[in-house]
Coordinates of C-alpha atoms in Angstrom, one line a residue:
M1 CA -100.7 -37.6 -32.1
S2 CA -97.0 -37.3 -31.4
I3 CA -94.5 -34.5 -30.8
R4 CA -90.8 -34.6 -31.0
I5 CA -87.9 -32.1 -30.7
Q6 CA -85.3 -31.6 -33.4
L7 CA -82.3 -29.4 -32.7
L8 CA -80.6 -27.3 -35.3
D9 CA -76.8 -27.2 -35.5
A10 CA -76.7 -29.5 -32.4
R11 CA -73.4 -29.4 -30.4
S12 CA -71.8 -32.3 -28.6
V13 CA -71.7 -30.3 -25.4
Y14 CA -73.4 -27.1 -24.6
T15 CA -72.1 -24.4 -22.2
N16 CA -73.0 -21.0 -20.9
L17 CA -74.0 -18.3 -23.3
D18 CA -74.8 -20.8 -26.0
F19 CA -77.9 -20.6 -28.1
I20 CA -79.9 -23.8 -28.4
R21 CA -82.2 -23.7 -31.4
G22 CA -84.6 -26.2 -32.7
K23 CA -88.2 -27.0 -33.6
A24 CA -91.0 -28.9 -32.0
I25 CA -92.6 -31.2 -34.6
L26 CA -96.2 -32.0 -34.1
S27 CA -97.5 -35.0 -36.2
L28 CA -101.3 -35.6 -36.4
T29 CA -103.3 -38.3 -38.1
R30 CA -106.7 -36.8 -37.5
P31 CA -108.0 -33.3 -36.5
E32 CA -107.2 -32.3 -32.9
D33 CA -108.1 -29.5 -30.7
I34 CA -105.2 -27.9 -29.0
T35 CA -105.0 -24.9 -26.5
A36 CA -101.3 -24.2 -26.5
I37 CA -97.8 -25.7 -27.2
N38 CA -95.1 -24.8 -24.6
V39 CA -91.4 -25.4 -24.9
K40 CA -89.1 -25.2 -21.9
L41 CA -85.4 -25.3 -21.3
E42 CA -84.9 -27.0 -17.9
G43 CA -82.1 -28.2 -15.6
E44 CA -82.6 -30.0 -12.4
S45 CA -80.4 -31.4 -9.7
K46 CA -81.9 -34.4 -8.0
S47 CA -80.5 -36.3 -5.0
R48 CA -81.9 -39.4 -3.4
L49 CA -80.5 -40.9 -0.2
E50 CA -81.7 -43.8 2.0
G51 CA -81.7 -43.4 5.8
E52 CA -80.3 -45.9 8.2
P53 CA -82.0 -49.3 8.1
P54 CA -84.2 -50.3 11.1
D55 CA -82.8 -52.4 13.9
P56 CA -82.7 -56.0 12.7
F57 CA -82.7 -57.4 16.3
G58 CA -86.1 -56.0 17.1
F59 CA -86.6 -55.2 20.8
G60 CA -83.7 -53.9 22.8
G61 CA -82.1 -52.2 19.8
I62 CA -81.8 -48.5 19.0
R63 CA -85.2 -47.2 17.9
R64 CA -84.7 -44.5 15.2
R65 CA -87.2 -41.9 14.2
R66 CA -89.1 -42.4 11.0
E67 CA -87.4 -39.6 9.2
E68 CA -84.1 -41.2 10.0
I69 CA -85.1 -44.4 8.2
A70 CA -87.1 -43.0 5.2
T71 CA -85.7 -42.4 1.8
E72 CA -85.3 -38.7 1.1
T73 CA -85.4 -37.1 -2.4
E74 CA -84.5 -33.4 -3.0
V75 CA -85.0 -31.7 -6.3
H76 CA -83.8 -28.3 -7.4
K77 CA -84.6 -26.5 -10.6
V78 CA -81.2 -25.0 -11.4
L79 CA -82.4 -23.7 -14.9
Y80 CA -85.9 -22.8 -16.0
R81 CA -86.7 -21.0 -19.2
A82 CA -90.2 -21.3 -20.9
V83 CA -91.8 -20.0 -23.9
T84 CA -95.2 -20.5 -25.7
V85 CA -94.6 -21.3 -29.3
F86 CA -98.3 -21.5 -30.0
P87 CA -100.5 -19.5 -30.1
A88 CA -98.7 -16.4 -31.1
T89 CA -99.7 -13.0 -29.6
N90 CA -101.6 -12.0 -32.7
L91 CA -103.7 -15.1 -32.6
Q92 CA -104.8 -15.1 -29.0
S93 CA -107.4 -12.3 -29.5
A94 CA -108.9 -14.2 -32.5
K95 CA -110.0 -17.1 -30.3
P96 CA -111.8 -16.1 -27.2
D97 CA -112.2 -19.7 -26.0
G98 CA -108.5 -20.4 -26.6
V99 CA -109.2 -23.7 -28.6
Y100 CA -107.5 -24.2 -32.0
T101 CA -108.2 -27.1 -34.4
F102 CA -105.2 -28.6 -36.2
Q103 CA -105.6 -30.5 -39.3
P104 CA -103.8 -33.9 -40.0
G105 CA -100.2 -33.5 -41.1
Q106 CA -96.9 -32.2 -39.7
H107 CA -96.6 -28.8 -38.0
D108 CA -93.3 -27.2 -37.0
F109 CA -92.8 -24.7 -34.3
P110 CA -89.3 -23.1 -34.1
F111 CA -87.9 -22.1 -30.7
G112 CA -84.6 -20.9 -29.2
F113 CA -83.1 -20.3 -25.8
K114 CA -79.9 -18.8 -24.5
F115 CA -78.1 -20.4 -21.5
P116 CA -77.4 -18.1 -18.6
F117 CA -74.4 -18.0 -16.4
N118 CA -75.8 -18.9 -13.0
N119 CA -78.5 -21.2 -11.8
T120 CA -82.0 -19.8 -10.9
C121 CA -82.6 -21.8 -7.7
I122 CA -83.0 -19.4 -4.8
N123 CA -84.6 -19.5 -1.4
H124 CA -88.1 -18.2 -1.1
Q125 CA -90.1 -16.4 1.4
P126 CA -92.3 -18.6 3.6
A127 CA -95.9 -18.8 2.5
V128 CA -98.7 -17.2 4.5
V129 CA -101.6 -19.5 5.1
N130 CA -105.1 -18.2 5.9
I131 CA -106.8 -20.6 8.4
G132 CA -110.3 -19.4 9.6
G133 CA -109.4 -15.8 9.1
L134 CA -106.2 -16.3 11.0
Q135 CA -103.0 -15.7 9.0
M136 CA -100.2 -18.1 9.9
Q137 CA -96.8 -18.2 8.4
A138 CA -95.9 -21.7 7.1
P139 CA -92.4 -22.8 7.9
G140 CA -90.0 -22.2 5.1
S141 CA -87.8 -24.8 3.5
R142 CA -84.5 -25.5 5.3
D143 CA -82.8 -26.8 2.2
R144 CA -79.6 -25.2 1.0
H145 CA -79.8 -22.9 -1.9
V146 CA -76.9 -21.4 -3.9
R147 CA -76.6 -19.0 -6.7
K148 CA -73.5 -20.0 -8.6
T149 CA -72.4 -21.2 -12.1
L150 CA -74.6 -23.8 -13.6
P151 CA -73.3 -27.3 -12.6
P152 CA -72.2 -29.9 -15.2
T153 CA -74.4 -32.8 -16.3
L154 CA -73.8 -35.7 -13.9
H155 CA -75.3 -39.2 -13.2
A156 CA -73.5 -41.0 -10.4
F157 CA -73.8 -43.5 -7.6
Q158 CA -76.8 -45.4 -8.9
D159 CA -79.2 -42.6 -9.1
Q160 CA -78.1 -40.9 -5.8
A161 CA -76.9 -37.8 -7.7
I162 CA -78.4 -36.7 -11.0
I163 CA -77.9 -33.4 -12.7
R164 CA -79.6 -33.2 -16.1
Y165 CA -80.5 -30.6 -18.8
Y166 CA -83.3 -31.1 -21.3
I167 CA -85.8 -29.4 -23.7
K168 CA -89.4 -30.3 -22.9
A169 CA -92.3 -29.7 -25.3
T170 CA -95.9 -30.0 -24.0
V171 CA -99.1 -30.0 -26.1
V172 CA -102.0 -28.7 -23.9
R173 CA -105.4 -30.1 -24.9
P174 CA -108.6 -28.4 -23.7
A175 CA -110.5 -31.5 -22.5
F176 CA -109.8 -32.4 -18.9
Y177 CA -110.0 -36.1 -19.7
K178 CA -107.4 -36.0 -22.5
E179 CA -103.8 -36.2 -21.4
N180 CA -101.4 -33.6 -22.5
Y181 CA -98.6 -34.9 -24.8
R182 CA -95.0 -34.3 -23.7
T183 CA -91.6 -35.2 -24.9
E184 CA -88.0 -34.5 -23.6
Y185 CA -84.7 -34.1 -25.3
L186 CA -81.7 -34.5 -23.1
F187 CA -78.2 -33.1 -23.8
P188 CA -74.9 -32.8 -22.0
F189 CA -73.8 -29.5 -20.4
L190 CA -70.3 -28.2 -19.3
P191 CA -69.9 -24.8 -17.7
I192 CA -67.5 -22.1 -18.7
E193 CA -64.5 -22.1 -16.5
P194 CA -63.6 -19.1 -14.3
P195 CA -60.9 -16.8 -15.5
R196 CA -57.5 -18.3 -14.9
P197 CA -54.7 -16.3 -13.1
A198 CA -51.8 -15.0 -15.0
P199 CA -49.0 -17.6 -15.5
N200 CA -46.3 -17.5 -12.7
R201 CA -43.4 -19.5 -11.6
M202 CA -44.9 -20.4 -8.2
E203 CA -45.8 -24.1 -7.4
S204 CA -48.0 -25.7 -4.8
Y205 CA -46.6 -28.9 -3.3
A206 CA -47.0 -31.8 -1.0
R207 CA -43.9 -33.1 0.8
R208 CA -42.8 -36.2 2.7
Q209 CA -39.4 -37.0 4.3
H210 CA -37.9 -40.4 4.9
Q211 CA -34.7 -41.8 6.5
F212 CA -33.7 -45.3 5.4
A213 CA -32.5 -47.8 8.0
P214 CA -28.6 -47.5 8.6
V215 CA -26.5 -50.1 6.9
G216 CA -22.7 -50.9 7.0
H217 CA -20.5 -49.8 4.1
P218 CA -19.5 -52.8 2.0
S219 CA -16.0 -51.5 1.3
A220 CA -15.1 -51.6 5.0
P221 CA -16.1 -55.1 6.3
A222 CA -15.0 -56.4 9.7
K223 CA -12.1 -58.7 9.2
S224 CA -9.7 -60.7 11.5
S225 CA -6.0 -60.7 10.9
I226 CA -5.8 -64.1 12.7
N227 CA -6.6 -67.3 10.9
P228 CA -9.7 -69.2 12.1
P229 CA -9.1 -71.5 15.0
S230 CA -8.2 -75.1 14.3
I231 CA -7.8 -78.3 16.3
F232 CA -4.1 -78.4 15.2
R233 CA -3.3 -75.1 16.8
K234 CA -2.1 -74.5 20.3
G235 CA -4.4 -73.2 23.1
S236 CA -2.5 -69.9 23.2
Q237 CA -3.2 -69.4 19.5
L238 CA -6.8 -70.4 20.0
A239 CA -7.2 -67.8 22.7
A240 CA -5.5 -65.1 20.7
G241 CA -7.7 -65.9 17.6
S242 CA -10.8 -65.8 19.7
N243 CA -9.9 -62.4 21.2
A244 CA -9.2 -61.1 17.7
S245 CA -12.5 -62.4 16.3
T246 CA -14.6 -60.7 19.0
T247 CA -13.1 -57.3 18.4
P248 CA -16.1 -55.0 17.3
S249 CA -16.0 -53.6 13.8
T250 CA -15.3 -49.9 13.3
A251 CA -17.0 -49.8 9.8
P252 CA -19.1 -46.6 9.5
L253 CA -22.9 -46.9 9.2
Q254 CA -24.4 -45.2 6.1
V255 CA -27.6 -43.3 6.7
C256 CA -29.6 -42.0 3.6
S257 CA -32.4 -39.5 4.0
V258 CA -34.6 -38.3 1.2
C259 CA -37.4 -35.8 0.6
I260 CA -40.3 -36.5 -1.8
D261 CA -42.1 -33.6 -3.4
A262 CA -45.2 -33.6 -5.6
R263 CA -45.6 -30.2 -7.3
L264 CA -48.4 -28.5 -9.4
P265 CA -48.6 -25.0 -10.7
D266 CA -50.0 -22.5 -8.1
P267 CA -53.0 -22.3 -7.9
A268 CA -53.4 -26.1 -8.5
I269 CA -55.7 -26.2 -11.5
I270 CA -56.1 -29.2 -13.8
T271 CA -58.2 -29.3 -17.0
C272 CA -60.6 -31.9 -18.4
N273 CA -59.2 -34.1 -21.2
E274 CA -55.6 -32.9 -20.5
P275 CA -52.6 -34.4 -18.7
L276 CA -51.5 -33.4 -15.3
P277 CA -48.9 -30.7 -15.1
L278 CA -47.2 -32.6 -12.3
R279 CA -43.6 -32.7 -11.2
I280 CA -42.2 -35.3 -8.7
I281 CA -38.8 -34.5 -7.2
I282 CA -36.6 -36.6 -5.0
T283 CA -34.0 -34.8 -3.0
K284 CA -31.2 -36.3 -0.9
V285 CA -31.0 -34.5 2.4
N286 CA -27.5 -35.7 3.4
D287 CA -24.3 -36.7 1.6
S288 CA -24.9 -40.4 1.5
P289 CA -23.3 -42.3 -1.4
A290 CA -26.3 -44.5 -1.6
S291 CA -28.3 -44.8 -4.9
I292 CA -32.0 -44.2 -4.9
Y293 CA -34.3 -46.5 -6.9
L294 CA -37.8 -45.8 -8.0
Q295 CA -39.7 -49.0 -7.4
L296 CA -43.4 -48.0 -7.5
L297 CA -45.4 -45.1 -8.9
Q298 CA -49.2 -44.5 -8.9
I299 CA -51.1 -41.3 -9.6
E300 CA -54.9 -41.1 -8.9
L301 CA -57.5 -38.4 -9.2
V302 CA -60.0 -38.8 -6.4
A303 CA -63.4 -37.1 -6.5
N304 CA -65.2 -36.2 -3.3
T305 CA -68.9 -35.8 -4.0
V306 CA -71.2 -34.6 -1.3
V307 CA -74.8 -35.5 -1.8
R308 CA -77.5 -33.9 0.4
A309 CA -81.2 -34.8 0.6
H310 CA -83.0 -32.7 3.3
H311 CA -81.6 -33.9 6.7
L312 CA -79.5 -36.6 5.1
A313 CA -75.9 -36.1 3.7
R314 CA -73.3 -38.5 2.4
E315 CA -69.8 -38.3 1.0
N316 CA -68.8 -40.5 -1.9
L317 CA -65.2 -41.0 -2.9
T318 CA -64.4 -42.2 -6.5
S319 CA -60.9 -42.8 -7.7
T320 CA -59.6 -42.5 -11.3
V321 CA -56.2 -44.2 -11.7
L322 CA -54.1 -42.3 -14.2
T323 CA -51.0 -44.5 -14.1
S324 CA -49.8 -47.4 -11.9
K325 CA -46.4 -48.9 -12.2
S326 CA -44.6 -51.5 -10.0
N327 CA -41.3 -53.4 -9.9
M328 CA -39.8 -50.5 -11.8
R329 CA -36.3 -50.5 -10.3
V330 CA -35.3 -47.3 -12.1
R331 CA -32.0 -45.9 -10.7
L332 CA -32.2 -42.1 -10.2
S333 CA -29.2 -39.9 -10.6
E334 CA -26.2 -40.7 -8.4
I335 CA -24.5 -37.4 -8.8
D336 CA -27.2 -34.8 -8.3
K337 CA -28.9 -34.4 -5.0
I338 CA -32.1 -33.1 -6.6
M339 CA -33.6 -35.8 -8.9
E340 CA -36.8 -35.3 -10.9
I341 CA -38.8 -38.4 -12.0
D342 CA -39.3 -38.6 -15.7
K343 CA -42.6 -37.0 -16.7
G344 CA -42.9 -39.6 -19.5
W345 CA -44.7 -42.0 -17.0
W346 CA -47.8 -39.6 -17.1
K347 CA -47.4 -36.6 -19.4
D348 CA -49.2 -38.4 -22.3
I349 CA -52.1 -39.6 -20.2
P350 CA -55.1 -37.1 -20.3
L351 CA -57.8 -37.1 -17.8
P352 CA -60.7 -39.4 -18.8
N353 CA -63.7 -37.9 -20.5
T354 CA -65.9 -39.0 -17.6
V355 CA -64.3 -36.5 -15.2
A356 CA -66.6 -33.6 -14.5
P357 CA -65.3 -30.2 -13.5
S358 CA -65.4 -29.0 -9.8
F359 CA -68.8 -27.5 -8.9
D360 CA -71.1 -26.6 -6.1
T361 CA -74.9 -26.5 -6.4
C362 CA -77.8 -26.7 -3.9
N363 CA -77.8 -30.4 -3.0
I364 CA -74.7 -31.8 -4.8
S365 CA -71.1 -30.6 -4.7
R366 CA -67.8 -32.1 -6.0
T367 CA -64.1 -31.4 -5.2
Y368 CA -61.0 -33.2 -6.2
F369 CA -57.6 -34.1 -4.9
V370 CA -54.6 -35.8 -6.5
L371 CA -53.0 -38.8 -4.7
V372 CA -49.4 -39.6 -5.7
K373 CA -47.8 -42.8 -4.3
V374 CA -44.0 -43.2 -4.6
G375 CA -42.2 -46.3 -3.6
L376 CA -38.4 -46.0 -3.1
T377 CA -35.5 -48.3 -2.3
H378 CA -31.8 -47.6 -2.0
G379 CA -28.5 -49.4 -2.4
L380 CA -24.7 -49.2 -2.5
G381 CA -23.0 -50.1 -5.7
D382 CA -24.7 -53.0 -7.3
Q383 CA -26.2 -54.1 -4.0
T384 CA -29.9 -53.1 -3.4
F385 CA -31.2 -53.2 0.1
P386 CA -34.6 -54.9 0.7
E387 CA -36.2 -51.9 2.5
L388 CA -39.1 -50.5 0.5
T389 CA -40.8 -47.3 1.6
V390 CA -44.1 -46.1 0.0
H391 CA -45.2 -42.5 0.6
T392 CA -48.6 -41.0 -0.3
L393 CA -48.8 -37.3 -1.3
K394 CA -52.3 -35.7 -1.3
M395 CA -52.9 -32.4 -3.1
P396 CA -56.3 -30.6 -3.4
V397 CA -56.9 -29.4 -7.0
S398 CA -59.6 -27.6 -8.9
V399 CA -60.7 -29.2 -12.1
Y400 CA -61.7 -26.8 -14.9
S401 CA -63.9 -27.7 -17.9
G402 CA -61.4 -26.3 -20.5
I403 CA -64.0 -24.0 -22.0
P404 CA -62.6 -20.5 -21.5
P405 CA -64.9 -17.5 -21.2
P406 CA -65.3 -15.2 -24.2
P407 CA -62.6 -12.5 -24.5
E408 CA -65.3 -9.8 -24.6
L409 CA -66.5 -11.0 -21.2
L410 CA -63.1 -11.0 -19.7
Q411 CA -62.4 -7.5 -21.0
A412 CA -65.7 -6.2 -19.6
M413 CA -65.0 -7.8 -16.3
A414 CA -61.5 -6.4 -16.1
A415 CA -62.7 -2.9 -16.9
N416 CA -65.3 -3.0 -14.1
H417 CA -63.0 -5.0 -11.7
R418 CA -65.7 -7.5 -11.1
P419 CA -64.9 -11.2 -10.5
L420 CA -66.5 -13.9 -12.5
V421 CA -67.1 -16.0 -9.4
A422 CA -70.8 -16.2 -8.4
P423 CA -72.0 -15.1 -5.0
Q424 CA -71.8 -17.5 -2.0
A425 CA -74.6 -19.8 -0.9
I426 CA -77.8 -18.1 0.2
P427 CA -78.6 -19.1 3.8
P428 CA -81.8 -21.2 3.9
T429 CA -83.4 -19.1 6.7
S430 CA -83.0 -15.7 5.0
P431 CA -85.9 -14.2 3.0
P432 CA -85.3 -13.6 -0.7
K433 CA -84.0 -10.2 -1.9
V434 CA -86.6 -8.0 -3.5
S435 CA -85.8 -7.5 -7.1
A436 CA -84.8 -4.0 -8.0
Y437 CA -85.4 -4.8 -11.7
P438 CA -88.6 -4.6 -13.7
P439 CA -90.3 -7.9 -14.6
P440 CA -89.0 -9.6 -17.8
A441 CA -92.1 -8.4 -19.7
A442 CA -90.6 -4.9 -19.6
P443 CA -86.8 -5.1 -19.4
P444 CA -84.7 -2.1 -18.9
P445 CA -83.2 -0.5 -22.0
D446 CA -79.6 -1.3 -20.9
V447 CA -80.2 -5.0 -20.6
A448 CA -81.2 -7.0 -23.7
H449 CA -83.4 -9.8 -22.4
P450 CA -85.5 -11.2 -25.3
I451 CA -83.5 -11.6 -28.4
I452 CA -85.4 -12.4 -31.6
L453 CA -83.4 -14.7 -33.9
N454 CA -85.7 -14.2 -36.8
Q455 CA -89.0 -12.6 -37.5
H456 CA -91.2 -15.7 -37.9
P457 CA -94.2 -15.1 -35.6
L458 CA -93.8 -18.6 -34.1
T459 CA -90.1 -18.3 -33.3
P460 CA -89.7 -16.7 -29.8
I461 CA -86.2 -16.8 -28.3
A462 CA -86.1 -16.9 -24.5
T463 CA -83.2 -15.5 -22.7
G464 CA -84.7 -14.4 -19.4
Q465 CA -88.4 -15.0 -19.5
T466 CA -90.1 -16.8 -16.7
H467 CA -93.2 -18.9 -17.3
P468 CA -96.3 -17.8 -15.4
E469 CA -96.7 -21.3 -13.9
E470 CA -93.0 -21.3 -12.8
P471 CA -92.9 -21.9 -9.0
Y472 CA -89.9 -19.6 -8.6
E473 CA -91.5 -16.2 -8.6
D474 CA -89.3 -14.0 -6.6
E475 CA -86.0 -14.0 -8.5
A476 CA -83.0 -12.3 -7.2
P477 CA -81.5 -9.5 -9.3
P478 CA -79.2 -10.7 -12.1
T479 CA -75.5 -10.7 -11.3
Y480 CA -73.2 -8.3 -13.2
Q481 CA -71.9 -11.1 -15.5
E482 CA -75.4 -12.1 -16.3
A483 CA -76.3 -8.5 -17.2
I484 CA -73.4 -8.0 -19.6
A485 CA -73.5 -11.5 -21.0
D486 CA -76.8 -10.9 -22.7
G487 CA -75.0 -8.8 -25.3
I488 CA -72.1 -11.4 -25.8
G489 CA -72.2 -14.2 -28.3
P490 CA -71.6 -17.9 -27.6
V491 CA -68.1 -19.3 -26.9
E492 CA -66.3 -20.2 -30.1
G493 CA -63.9 -23.1 -30.5
A494 CA -63.8 -26.8 -30.0
R495 CA -65.7 -28.4 -27.1
R496 CA -64.4 -31.0 -24.7
D497 CA -65.5 -34.6 -25.0
Y498 CA -67.6 -35.4 -22.0
Q499 CA -69.4 -38.6 -21.0
H500 CA -71.5 -37.9 -18.0
R501 CA -72.5 -41.4 -17.1
E502 CA -71.0 -42.7 -13.9
G503 CA -71.9 -45.7 -11.7
A504 CA -74.4 -48.4 -12.6
G505 CA -77.5 -46.3 -13.0
P506 CA -79.5 -46.1 -16.2
G507 CA -78.0 -43.6 -18.7
I508 CA -79.7 -40.4 -19.5
G509 CA -79.3 -38.1 -22.5

């Protein structure tokens, strides 16, 4: 017996509102008894952190608690959709014992799911335990839970942070001593980006000022009108020459002050697989005749990933160098006080396809900032002074996936004045909200939950169903964008190239 998953019209990257369709193919070489075949669309966020190692010096050292040393693992189901592709509803009454015999051969079971907007991981009410007739409330989980847009696929820091999405098919067999057959099909996922603000002429910037060390003007050197002293000259002439040579120079000192700006459109948003919309401007603060030379230029995109596993938390910084140039000696404009560095050094360099968009989920979050390093020297005429100053400009940015939301969704959001941003994190100590909506089995008429793609009896399409065995029972009410998104089709257009493998851990997908 074997089971595998085959997707129909598979995409390179899936996103919110997409339909993922396929079929579970069961291959048998002999007759087999089967109770059910379940197919699930799942997404999980898994973090794994190691505590501080024990004191290597033994006695006399700091003794840490066991929970501070142990390795902690935290797993959140950010997406869970399940459907039973066999048996169909009309077959369940025909077999009271629920056991079906399949003959040898290949059997296909179509399925389909629709991706939601937000994750489904919420905090749950603490369980009530009955001990000897005394009801006691068990302590609830203190883990952080959020209800936000689904995070992108991620695999980083040698298995410390893994976010993966997959289709799982399970063949349930009636005998307890026979193992159920399972298979998984992994695929990459990128979320739809939030609505972008209207274009404007505003810019966000980071600025540094610098004043070069003062130097003498070469056109006004200190000179003596008396010839240098000689042994053939008289003492009076020697005295006169020495007095003239010790006269201090009145040549003016030239001071050059500059201001370095790194500018991005406001708000600072950059897009996956696209170049940085960056401007670097050098401004002379005073009227110095000195020339400014660009000697060094480096642009980096730094990702700050926060990984949490119960009581442990760790920040990981990873840098992606977009361009790095040294020994450039590029003379900037001598006439203008405001000089912009040529964008040709970086305008044709897109972000690598390994850069994930900014996101925040229960146990993993990622933010970005841009580091711009500019090295400048100055000179007078053809003379360049040795002073080199390097300034680092840091600008926080938001990285978007480059997959815009459907126009129908934007129009519906604008008409109702609702933002597309998901609610904030749910405090871990607060009880879950009681759903004001009926269960998925009886959806309200204004919300289209189950969508049947075709009329084949073994082709259920799951958009909002919850499997009875799912541990997440008390779901919060759907957000506004989730309610109206059920009637909106998938995003059309090209998808971004995305390779989610980072670090040295084994690849997934």
